[in-house]
Short mmCIF file of C-alpha atoms in Angstrom, two decimals:
data_model
loop_
_atom_site.label_atom_id
_atom_site.label_comp_id
_atom_site.label_asym_id
_atom_site.label_seq_id
_atom_site.Cartn_x
_atom_site.Cartn_y
_atom_site.Cartn_z
CA UNK A 1 30.71 1.47 1.13
CA UNK A 2 26.43 1.83 0.63
CA UNK A 3 24.71 0.21 3.58
CA UNK A 4 21.77 -1.96 2.47
CA UNK A 5 19.37 -3.37 4.85
CA UNK A 6 18.79 -6.97 5.31
CA UNK A 7 15.04 -6.69 4.95
CA UNK A 8 15.21 -5.37 1.69
CA UNK A 9 18.53 -7.05 0.39
CA UNK A 10 16.32 -9.94 -0.24
CA UNK A 11 13.21 -7.80 -2.84
CA UNK A 12 17.56 -6.65 -4.60
CA UNK A 13 18.95 -9.87 -5.31
CA UNK A 14 16.71 -9.23 -8.99
CA UNK A 15 19.84 -6.91 -9.60
CA UNK A 16 21.98 -10.41 -10.70
CA UNK A 17 18.86 -12.52 -11.40
CA UNK A 18 16.33 -9.73 -12.64
CA UNK A 19 14.79 -11.64 -16.41
CA UNK A 20 11.38 -11.92 -16.99
CA UNK A 21 10.82 -16.13 -17.34
CA UNK A 22 6.89 -15.35 -18.53
CA UNK A 23 5.21 -15.87 -21.31
CA UNK A 24 2.10 -13.38 -22.45
CA UNK A 25 0.67 -13.40 -25.03
CA UNK A 26 -1.32 -10.22 -26.19
CA UNK A 27 -3.82 -11.96 -28.34
CA UNK A 28 -5.20 -13.89 -26.00
CA UNK A 29 -4.27 -11.24 -22.47
CA UNK A 30 -6.76 -8.46 -24.01
CA UNK A 31 -7.30 -4.69 -21.01
CA UNK A 32 -8.63 -4.08 -18.54
CA UNK A 33 -8.68 -7.97 -17.59
CA UNK A 34 -5.13 -9.16 -18.65
CA UNK A 35 -2.48 -6.73 -18.66
CA UNK A 36 1.08 -7.66 -19.94
CA UNK A 37 4.35 -7.00 -18.71
CA UNK A 38 5.19 -3.39 -20.56
CA UNK A 39 7.69 -1.09 -20.09
CA UNK A 40 5.85 1.72 -21.88
CA UNK A 41 2.26 2.79 -21.30
CA UNK A 42 -0.73 0.83 -21.94
CA UNK A 43 -3.23 1.35 -23.97
CA UNK A 44 -0.60 2.21 -26.62
CA UNK A 45 -0.19 5.56 -25.68
CA UNK A 46 2.79 7.44 -26.20
CA UNK A 47 4.66 7.92 -23.25
CA UNK A 48 5.17 11.98 -24.04
CA UNK A 49 1.04 11.44 -24.10
CA UNK A 50 0.54 9.51 -20.96
CA UNK A 51 0.83 11.20 -17.37
CA UNK A 52 3.74 10.39 -14.99
CA UNK A 53 2.31 8.65 -11.98
CA UNK A 54 4.08 9.08 -8.62
CA UNK A 55 3.06 6.50 -5.78
CA UNK A 56 3.82 7.66 -2.41
CA UNK A 57 3.05 4.46 -0.10
CA UNK A 58 3.28 3.94 3.88
CA UNK A 59 4.37 1.01 5.83
CA UNK A 60 3.78 -0.59 8.97
CA UNK A 61 1.88 1.16 11.70
CA UNK A 62 -0.32 3.57 11.65
CA UNK A 63 0.81 6.26 14.92
CA UNK A 64 0.33 9.82 15.28
CA UNK A 65 3.51 11.14 14.46
CA UNK A 66 4.41 8.21 11.43
CA UNK A 67 0.66 9.70 10.33
CA UNK A 68 1.88 13.55 10.86
CA UNK A 69 5.55 12.86 8.59
CA UNK A 70 2.87 11.96 5.83
CA UNK A 71 0.43 14.08 5.33
CA UNK A 72 4.06 16.86 5.68
CA UNK A 73 4.71 14.21 2.69
CA UNK A 74 1.35 14.60 0.81
CA UNK A 75 1.18 18.54 0.74
CA UNK A 76 1.92 19.02 -3.25
CA UNK A 77 -1.58 18.96 -4.67
CA UNK A 78 -2.18 17.21 -8.23
CA UNK A 79 -2.99 19.47 -11.34
CA UNK A 80 -6.13 19.09 -11.23
CA UNK A 81 -6.27 20.95 -7.98
CA UNK A 82 -6.60 17.50 -6.08
CA UNK A 83 -4.76 17.42 -2.98
CA UNK A 84 -1.54 14.35 -3.17
CA UNK A 85 -2.53 11.14 -1.83
CA UNK A 86 -1.02 7.94 -0.63
CA UNK A 87 -1.23 4.21 0.01
CA UNK A 88 -0.41 3.14 3.65
CA UNK A 89 0.20 -0.63 4.05
CA UNK A 90 -0.79 -0.81 7.02
CA UNK A 91 -0.10 -3.81 10.68
CA UNK A 92 -2.88 -3.98 12.72
CA UNK A 93 -0.23 -4.41 16.03
CA UNK A 94 0.35 -0.85 17.28
CA UNK A 95 -2.12 0.33 15.12
CA UNK A 96 -4.73 3.17 15.67
CA UNK A 97 -7.78 2.89 13.83
CA UNK A 98 -8.99 5.88 14.17
CA UNK A 99 -5.91 7.68 12.52
CA UNK A 100 -6.73 4.49 10.23
CA UNK A 101 -10.33 5.55 9.19
CA UNK A 102 -8.99 9.90 8.67
CA UNK A 103 -5.79 8.61 6.82
CA UNK A 104 -8.88 6.40 4.17
CA UNK A 105 -11.29 9.74 4.44
CA UNK A 106 -8.99 12.04 3.21
CA UNK A 107 -9.23 10.45 0.29
CA UNK A 108 -6.00 8.42 0.69
CA UNK A 109 -5.89 4.41 0.53
CA UNK A 110 -5.63 1.90 3.03
CA UNK A 111 -3.84 -1.46 2.19
CA UNK A 112 -2.77 -5.07 4.28
CA UNK A 113 0.16 -5.18 5.80
CA UNK A 114 -0.59 -8.59 8.02
CA UNK A 115 -1.50 -7.84 11.76
CA UNK A 116 1.66 -8.80 13.54
CA UNK A 117 4.47 -8.05 10.35
CA UNK A 118 4.78 -11.61 9.81
CA UNK A 119 7.73 -12.86 6.69
CA UNK A 120 5.83 -14.75 4.64
CA UNK A 121 2.57 -14.76 6.53
CA UNK A 122 -0.28 -17.26 6.99
CA UNK A 123 -3.00 -17.40 5.22
CA UNK A 124 -4.36 -16.51 8.81
CA UNK A 125 -1.81 -13.56 8.96
CA UNK A 126 -3.31 -11.97 6.14
CA UNK A 127 -6.58 -12.09 6.55
CA UNK A 128 -6.98 -11.08 10.15
CA UNK A 129 -5.29 -7.84 8.95
CA UNK A 130 -7.54 -7.15 6.77
CA UNK A 131 -10.70 -8.43 9.33
CA UNK A 132 -9.52 -6.03 12.03
CA UNK A 133 -8.83 -2.62 10.20
CA UNK A 134 -12.69 -3.13 8.50
CA UNK A 135 -14.40 -3.52 11.92
CA UNK A 136 -12.89 -0.62 13.86
CA UNK A 137 -10.31 1.80 10.66
CA UNK A 138 -14.01 1.78 9.25
CA UNK A 139 -12.47 0.40 5.72
CA UNK A 140 -15.01 -0.91 3.44
CA UNK A 141 -13.38 -4.40 2.20
CA UNK A 142 -13.66 -4.08 -1.17
CA UNK A 143 -11.47 -0.63 -0.58
CA UNK A 144 -9.24 -2.77 1.47
CA UNK A 145 -7.62 -5.05 -2.22
CA UNK A 146 -3.77 -4.22 -1.81
CA UNK A 147 -1.85 -6.04 0.59
CA UNK A 148 2.12 -5.68 0.46
CA UNK A 149 4.06 -8.33 2.84
CA UNK A 150 5.83 -7.52 5.74
CA UNK A 151 10.33 -7.21 4.68
CA UNK A 152 8.57 -7.88 1.10
CA UNK A 153 8.95 -11.99 2.00
CA UNK A 154 6.76 -13.89 -0.21
CA UNK A 155 6.08 -17.27 -1.71
CA UNK A 156 3.28 -17.96 -4.79
CA UNK A 157 1.06 -19.43 -1.61
CA UNK A 158 1.52 -15.55 -0.09
CA UNK A 159 0.15 -15.18 -4.26
CA UNK A 160 -1.77 -17.80 -4.32
CA UNK A 161 -3.65 -16.68 -0.54
CA UNK A 162 -4.20 -12.69 -2.50
CA UNK A 163 -6.12 -14.38 -5.11
CA UNK A 164 -8.35 -16.90 -3.65
CA UNK A 165 -9.41 -13.35 -0.96
CA UNK A 166 -10.27 -11.72 -3.25
CA UNK A 167 -6.61 -8.60 -3.15
CA UNK A 168 -7.15 -6.90 -6.19
CA UNK A 169 -3.22 -6.42 -6.02
CA UNK A 170 0.25 -6.91 -4.28
CA UNK A 171 3.07 -4.66 -4.08
CA UNK A 172 5.22 -6.70 -2.72
CA UNK A 173 8.54 -7.67 -6.02
CA UNK A 174 11.42 -5.59 -6.78
CA UNK A 175 12.20 -3.98 -9.88
CA UNK A 176 15.17 -2.22 -11.44
CA UNK A 177 15.72 -0.80 -15.14
CA UNK A 178 14.96 -3.27 -17.62
CA UNK A 179 11.55 -4.93 -15.38
CA UNK A 180 10.82 -1.53 -14.62
CA UNK A 181 7.58 -2.45 -15.32
CA UNK A 182 3.93 -0.82 -15.58
CA UNK A 183 1.83 -2.42 -13.18
CA UNK A 184 0.05 -5.89 -15.14
CA UNK A 185 -1.80 -8.90 -14.19
CA UNK A 186 -0.46 -12.34 -13.45
CA UNK A 187 -2.14 -14.37 -15.36
CA UNK A 188 0.58 -15.58 -16.25
CA UNK A 189 2.82 -15.41 -13.98
CA UNK A 190 5.14 -13.07 -12.27
CA UNK A 191 7.94 -10.73 -14.49
CA UNK A 192 10.09 -9.71 -11.58
CA UNK A 193 11.89 -11.47 -8.75
CA UNK A 194 12.94 -14.36 -10.18
CA UNK A 195 15.97 -14.41 -8.20
CA UNK A 196 13.03 -16.54 -6.12
CA UNK A 197 12.70 -18.85 -8.55
CA UNK A 198 8.63 -18.06 -9.14
CA UNK A 199 9.01 -17.48 -12.42
CA UNK A 200 10.81 -20.67 -12.84
CA UNK A 201 7.13 -21.67 -11.86
CA UNK A 202 4.85 -19.43 -13.23
CA UNK A 203 1.79 -18.13 -10.73
CA UNK A 204 -0.51 -17.99 -12.65
CA UNK A 205 -3.12 -16.20 -11.12
CA UNK A 206 -5.49 -14.54 -13.35
CA UNK A 207 -6.93 -10.78 -12.16
CA UNK A 208 -4.59 -9.78 -8.75
CA UNK A 209 -2.98 -7.57 -10.10
CA UNK A 210 1.31 -6.70 -9.27
CA UNK A 211 2.64 -3.08 -9.05
CA UNK A 212 6.31 -4.36 -8.88
CA UNK A 213 8.03 -1.45 -6.58
CA UNK A 214 10.44 0.58 -8.72
CA UNK A 215 14.42 0.85 -7.37
CA UNK A 216 16.11 3.53 -7.57
CA UNK A 217 19.82 3.34 -8.54
CA UNK A 218 21.93 5.42 -7.61
CA UNK A 219 26.06 6.66 -9.38
CA UNK A 220 27.37 3.35 -9.74
CA UNK A 221 23.84 0.96 -10.18
CA UNK A 222 23.94 -0.02 -6.91
CA UNK A 223 20.50 -0.13 -5.85
CA UNK A 224 17.63 1.24 -2.82
CA UNK A 225 14.38 0.04 -2.14
CA UNK A 226 13.26 0.99 0.67
CA UNK A 227 13.65 3.77 2.46
CA UNK A 228 16.53 5.41 0.88
CA UNK A 229 17.16 8.41 3.16
CA UNK A 230 19.02 5.42 5.78
CA UNK A 231 22.46 4.57 2.91
CA UNK A 232 23.41 8.25 2.52
CA UNK A 233 23.42 12.12 3.40
CA UNK A 234 20.07 14.35 2.15
CA UNK A 235 22.30 16.07 -1.37
CA UNK A 236 23.73 12.82 -2.60
CA UNK A 237 19.90 10.73 -1.98
CA UNK A 238 18.30 13.65 -3.18
CA UNK A 239 20.46 13.57 -6.21
CA UNK A 240 19.84 9.32 -7.29
CA UNK A 241 15.94 10.40 -6.37
CA UNK A 242 15.56 13.25 -8.77
CA UNK A 243 17.74 11.08 -11.06
CA UNK A 244 15.58 7.56 -11.19
CA UNK A 245 12.56 10.12 -11.23
CA UNK A 246 14.60 11.86 -14.77
CA UNK A 247 14.12 8.84 -15.96
CA UNK A 248 10.51 7.74 -15.33
CA UNK A 249 9.94 10.66 -16.89
CA UNK A 250 11.79 10.81 -20.20
CA UNK A 251 11.32 6.96 -20.56
CA UNK A 252 8.79 4.73 -20.20
CA UNK A 253 6.39 7.14 -17.49
CA UNK A 254 6.58 4.02 -15.17
CA UNK A 255 4.99 5.31 -12.10
CA UNK A 256 7.26 6.27 -9.98
CA UNK A 257 7.85 4.83 -6.05
CA UNK A 258 9.24 6.46 -2.94
CA UNK A 259 8.76 3.37 -0.20
CA UNK A 260 8.64 4.65 3.11
CA UNK A 261 8.78 4.39 6.49
CA UNK A 262 7.55 6.93 7.67
CA UNK A 263 8.97 5.72 11.81
CA UNK A 264 12.72 6.71 9.98
CA UNK A 265 11.61 10.15 9.39
CA UNK A 266 9.85 11.19 12.92
CA UNK A 267 12.53 13.99 14.54
CA UNK A 268 15.04 13.49 11.44
CA UNK A 269 14.36 16.95 9.52
CA UNK A 270 16.92 16.72 7.38
CA UNK A 271 15.79 13.46 5.88
CA UNK A 272 12.52 15.40 5.42
CA UNK A 273 13.00 18.19 4.21
CA UNK A 274 14.95 16.47 1.53
CA UNK A 275 12.35 14.79 0.79
CA UNK A 276 9.75 17.30 0.38
CA UNK A 277 12.17 19.59 -1.46
CA UNK A 278 12.13 16.10 -4.00
CA UNK A 279 8.45 16.07 -3.90
CA UNK A 280 8.73 19.29 -5.03
CA UNK A 281 10.19 19.40 -7.91
CA UNK A 282 8.06 16.31 -9.08
CA UNK A 283 5.57 18.23 -8.36
CA UNK A 284 6.92 20.91 -10.35
CA UNK A 285 6.53 19.02 -13.37
CA UNK A 286 3.39 19.52 -15.81
CA UNK A 287 2.07 16.06 -16.09
CA UNK A 288 2.70 13.99 -12.40
CA UNK A 289 0.49 13.12 -10.82
CA UNK A 290 0.58 11.83 -6.80
CA UNK A 291 -1.82 8.63 -6.28
CA UNK A 292 -3.06 5.93 -5.14
CA UNK A 293 -2.64 2.07 -5.73
CA UNK A 294 -5.91 1.43 -6.31
CA UNK A 295 -6.48 4.79 -8.61
CA UNK A 296 -3.45 3.37 -11.03
CA UNK A 297 -4.82 0.28 -11.46
CA UNK A 298 -7.68 2.38 -12.15
CA UNK A 299 -6.52 3.81 -14.82
CA UNK A 300 -4.74 0.93 -15.93
CA UNK A 301 -7.96 -0.63 -16.29
CA UNK A 302 -8.87 2.40 -19.21
CA UNK A 303 -6.48 4.16 -19.58
CA UNK A 304 -6.26 8.36 -21.12
CA UNK A 305 -4.07 9.93 -22.49
CA UNK A 306 -2.86 13.34 -20.00
CA UNK A 307 -4.31 15.43 -21.49
CA UNK A 308 -8.13 13.99 -20.33
CA UNK A 309 -6.94 12.05 -17.06
CA UNK A 310 -8.36 15.69 -15.04
CA UNK A 311 -11.71 14.51 -15.55
CA UNK A 312 -11.83 11.24 -15.22
CA UNK A 313 -14.38 9.89 -11.92
CA UNK A 314 -10.80 8.94 -10.24
CA UNK A 315 -8.69 11.45 -9.89
CA UNK A 316 -11.71 14.07 -8.90
CA UNK A 317 -12.06 14.52 -5.03
CA UNK A 318 -15.43 15.80 -3.64
CA UNK A 319 -15.79 16.63 -0.47
CA UNK A 320 -18.35 14.95 1.08
CA UNK A 321 -21.95 17.05 2.86
CA UNK A 322 -22.90 15.84 5.89
CA UNK A 323 -24.80 18.43 8.42
CA UNK A 324 -23.76 17.32 11.32
CA UNK A 325 -20.33 15.87 12.95
CA UNK A 326 -20.24 11.93 12.17
CA UNK A 327 -17.53 9.63 13.35
CA UNK A 328 -16.31 9.68 10.10
CA UNK A 329 -12.99 10.82 10.64
CA UNK A 330 -13.15 13.72 9.16
CA UNK A 331 -14.45 17.39 10.39
CA UNK A 332 -18.26 17.72 8.75
CA UNK A 333 -19.34 21.12 9.91
CA UNK A 334 -15.54 23.31 10.37
CA UNK A 335 -16.23 24.42 13.20
CA UNK A 336 -13.44 26.50 14.45
CA UNK A 337 -11.42 24.82 16.73
CA UNK A 338 -12.99 21.19 16.87
CA UNK A 339 -11.48 18.39 17.20
CA UNK A 340 -12.39 15.24 13.85
CA UNK A 341 -14.74 13.28 15.54
CA UNK A 342 -14.12 14.86 18.79
CA UNK A 343 -16.86 13.53 22.29
CA UNK A 344 -17.60 10.77 18.89
CA UNK A 345 -14.56 8.22 19.73
CA UNK A 346 -13.95 5.06 22.24
CA UNK A 347 -11.19 4.49 23.80
CA UNK A 348 -9.94 1.05 24.44
CA UNK A 349 -6.98 -0.02 26.37
CA UNK A 350 -5.19 -3.34 26.35
CA UNK A 351 -1.92 -4.43 27.87
CA UNK A 352 -0.34 -3.97 25.18
CA UNK A 353 -1.76 -1.00 23.32
CA UNK A 354 -4.79 1.87 24.32
CA UNK A 355 -6.33 2.79 20.44
CA UNK A 356 -9.68 4.41 20.01
CA UNK A 357 -12.07 4.22 16.86
CA UNK A 358 -15.55 4.82 16.39
CA UNK A 359 -16.63 1.12 15.77
CA UNK A 360 -16.50 0.64 19.66
CA UNK A 361 -14.39 -0.75 21.56
CA UNK A 362 -14.43 -5.22 21.70
CA UNK A 363 -14.22 -7.02 25.15
CA UNK A 364 -11.28 -8.63 25.14
CA UNK A 365 -7.89 -7.61 23.08
CA UNK A 366 -7.93 -8.05 18.82
CA UNK A 367 -5.55 -10.85 17.71
CA UNK A 368 -4.52 -12.72 14.61
CA UNK A 369 -6.70 -15.57 16.03
CA UNK A 370 -9.40 -13.33 16.79
CA UNK A 371 -9.21 -10.43 15.37
CA UNK A 372 -12.82 -8.80 15.69
CA UNK A 373 -13.64 -10.30 18.82
CA UNK A 374 -17.32 -9.68 20.69
CA UNK A 375 -17.99 -6.06 21.47
CA UNK A 376 -17.71 -4.19 24.88
CA UNK A 377 -21.02 -2.91 24.44
CA UNK A 378 -24.09 -5.10 23.72
CA UNK A 379 -26.72 -3.80 20.25
CA UNK A 380 -29.47 -2.01 22.28
CA UNK A 381 -27.60 -0.32 25.47
CA UNK A 382 -26.01 2.82 25.16
CA UNK A 383 -23.00 3.65 23.98
CA UNK A 384 -23.47 0.37 21.32
CA UNK A 385 -21.19 0.98 17.90
CA UNK A 386 -23.27 0.02 14.75
CA UNK A 387 -21.80 -1.10 11.29
CA UNK A 388 -21.65 0.52 7.94
CA UNK A 389 -24.23 -1.59 6.54
CA UNK A 390 -23.00 -2.49 3.12
CA UNK A 391 -25.08 -0.32 0.68
CA UNK A 392 -23.30 2.62 3.01
CA UNK A 393 -20.13 3.58 2.80
CA UNK A 394 -18.94 4.16 5.80
CA UNK A 395 -17.41 7.86 5.15
CA UNK A 396 -21.25 8.47 4.91
CA UNK A 397 -21.90 6.68 8.40
CA UNK A 398 -22.56 7.10 11.34
CA UNK A 399 -22.23 4.63 14.23
CA UNK A 400 -23.69 6.10 16.61
CA UNK A 401 -26.93 6.82 15.65
CA UNK A 402 -27.27 3.39 12.93
CA UNK A 403 -27.82 6.18 10.25
CA UNK A 404 -26.06 6.14 6.41
CA UNK A 405 -26.64 10.64 5.88
CA UNK A 406 -25.17 9.55 1.94
CA UNK A 407 -28.73 10.61 -0.41
CA UNK A 408 -27.01 11.73 -3.33
CA UNK A 409 -26.30 9.42 -6.48
CA UNK A 410 -22.51 10.94 -6.26
CA UNK A 411 -21.64 9.32 -2.63
CA UNK A 412 -23.62 5.89 -3.51
CA UNK A 413 -21.86 2.89 -2.21
CA UNK A 414 -22.10 -0.74 -3.42
CA UNK A 415 -20.48 -3.68 -0.99
CA UNK A 416 -19.45 -6.10 -4.32
CA UNK A 417 -16.67 -8.07 -2.24
CA UNK A 418 -17.35 -11.40 -0.78
CA UNK A 419 -16.96 -11.12 3.06
CA UNK A 420 -14.36 -12.43 4.73
CA UNK A 421 -13.05 -15.82 7.44
CA UNK A 422 -10.60 -16.62 9.25
CA UNK A 423 -9.41 -19.81 7.34
CA UNK A 424 -9.31 -22.92 9.74
CA UNK A 425 -6.30 -23.71 10.35
CA UNK A 426 -4.75 -20.04 12.21
CA UNK A 427 -1.51 -18.57 12.48
CA UNK A 428 -0.19 -18.43 16.44
CA UNK A 429 1.35 -14.93 15.07
CA UNK A 430 4.54 -15.55 17.13
CA UNK A 431 7.14 -13.14 16.20
CA UNK A 432 9.41 -15.88 16.03
CA UNK A 433 8.42 -17.25 12.96
CA UNK A 434 10.43 -13.67 11.61
CA UNK A 435 13.40 -15.07 11.99
CA UNK A 436 12.58 -17.76 10.46
CA UNK A 437 10.63 -15.79 7.59
CA UNK A 438 14.06 -13.74 7.67
CA UNK A 439 16.75 -17.18 7.61
CA UNK A 440 15.14 -19.26 4.68
CA UNK A 441 15.36 -17.23 1.40
CA UNK A 442 18.46 -15.99 2.86
CA UNK A 443 19.41 -19.02 2.17
CA UNK A 444 18.13 -19.58 -0.86
CA UNK A 445 19.59 -16.78 -1.93
CA UNK A 446 22.75 -18.02 -0.49
CA UNK A 447 23.35 -20.72 -2.39
CA UNK A 448 21.90 -19.14 -5.76
CA UNK A 449 24.89 -16.76 -5.59
CA UNK A 450 27.40 -19.79 -5.55
CA UNK A 451 26.28 -21.92 -7.87
CA UNK A 452 26.03 -18.75 -9.70
CA UNK A 453 30.00 -17.24 -8.61
CA UNK A 454 28.47 -14.43 -8.08
CA UNK A 455 29.44 -15.05 -4.27
CA UNK A 456 31.74 -11.74 -5.22
CA UNK A 457 28.81 -9.39 -5.31
CA UNK A 458 29.15 -7.46 -2.55
CA UNK A 459 26.23 -6.11 -0.23
CA UNK A 460 26.68 -4.37 2.88
CA UNK A 461 23.91 -4.86 5.06
CA UNK A 462 22.68 -4.21 8.83
CA UNK A 463 18.84 -5.37 10.36
#
């Protein structure tokens, strides 16, 4: 019997209710501001002329072992010579901010996943997670623009919060075959996960994007979403992945995704070898590109044929030229044997965890209620770390020197995203709410299945 884990069960019940209820009129929905859900490439590009994007995403806290897993899976190079890129939906609890900065500095994307990994999160959980990663991970707030809900548990209020707080996109909705859309905006509502009732009560959020998570269908049509390697032996699962990739590649070329909790792959040699083999198979195709979600949305805003994709600015991989080692998540000098940010990181030790940052330790442990406490060091004192200003990408910023090393137009950055503030009413971040968040949608699904006479649909699952 196929095993489908509880958190993804909720997302995959769209198997029985995957009919879009929204109406999107292209007469009024005009790109790039508004994009209708579509199974075909944007801009009228023929599928055979479109690139096949692959998105590798990683969820939860960034820690040394899981970070190494992600690096190994991103070993291929795109056909323009640039390293494959991925997106990490990072929770703050147990996360090492120095690794988040290193991930970003390598050209990857860091996105939000709440502070405490809370299902159906409050605004405080969402905003505090972003504030902490920006503060201690050196991520520009305008580039931390995506979000995925823990357990894929979201409501229309979750999406409304994302729009209110200037997130660019959500990637929590699930897709099968008939609703395996390219990314689209929510100007006319959500076209996926109709079983949640959101399609019947449309959430119209102009400008907010949805990047659907596309399921992997096995030999009998059962969907598998996150961590498919937990649902079968390596040989069988690799065949599923290849077959589903081929379906995307020979069809409308909607982006193909592998959605991973890297903690499951630590010391899991068989699954790692299988995933590397499947990824190498995808990379062997001449028009396949491994991209971040932000790169994907830049393509959606200005779609081009695969023939000219390599020349687009967002597909380049420029290496910063900095004459000295600064605390920015990179090896700036290339000195043999030197470590990234060697001697520049500050280690912060608290009751629940110890972590490192370029941006100075807080006096107290960050929480969802207070994600950026006062610094341990006073401004002007030895060891104080300065935050990057809005006119300097942290990639070029030295927090110890209070200096920006960007001197050319190619590295110029202006922060346009509005400053974030914590909401007045805050969540207490209790993990007890995780269980409540899971129970509520489960009861709704049970009722829905009963009404539709679909109780006989078998979903064997474990937590």
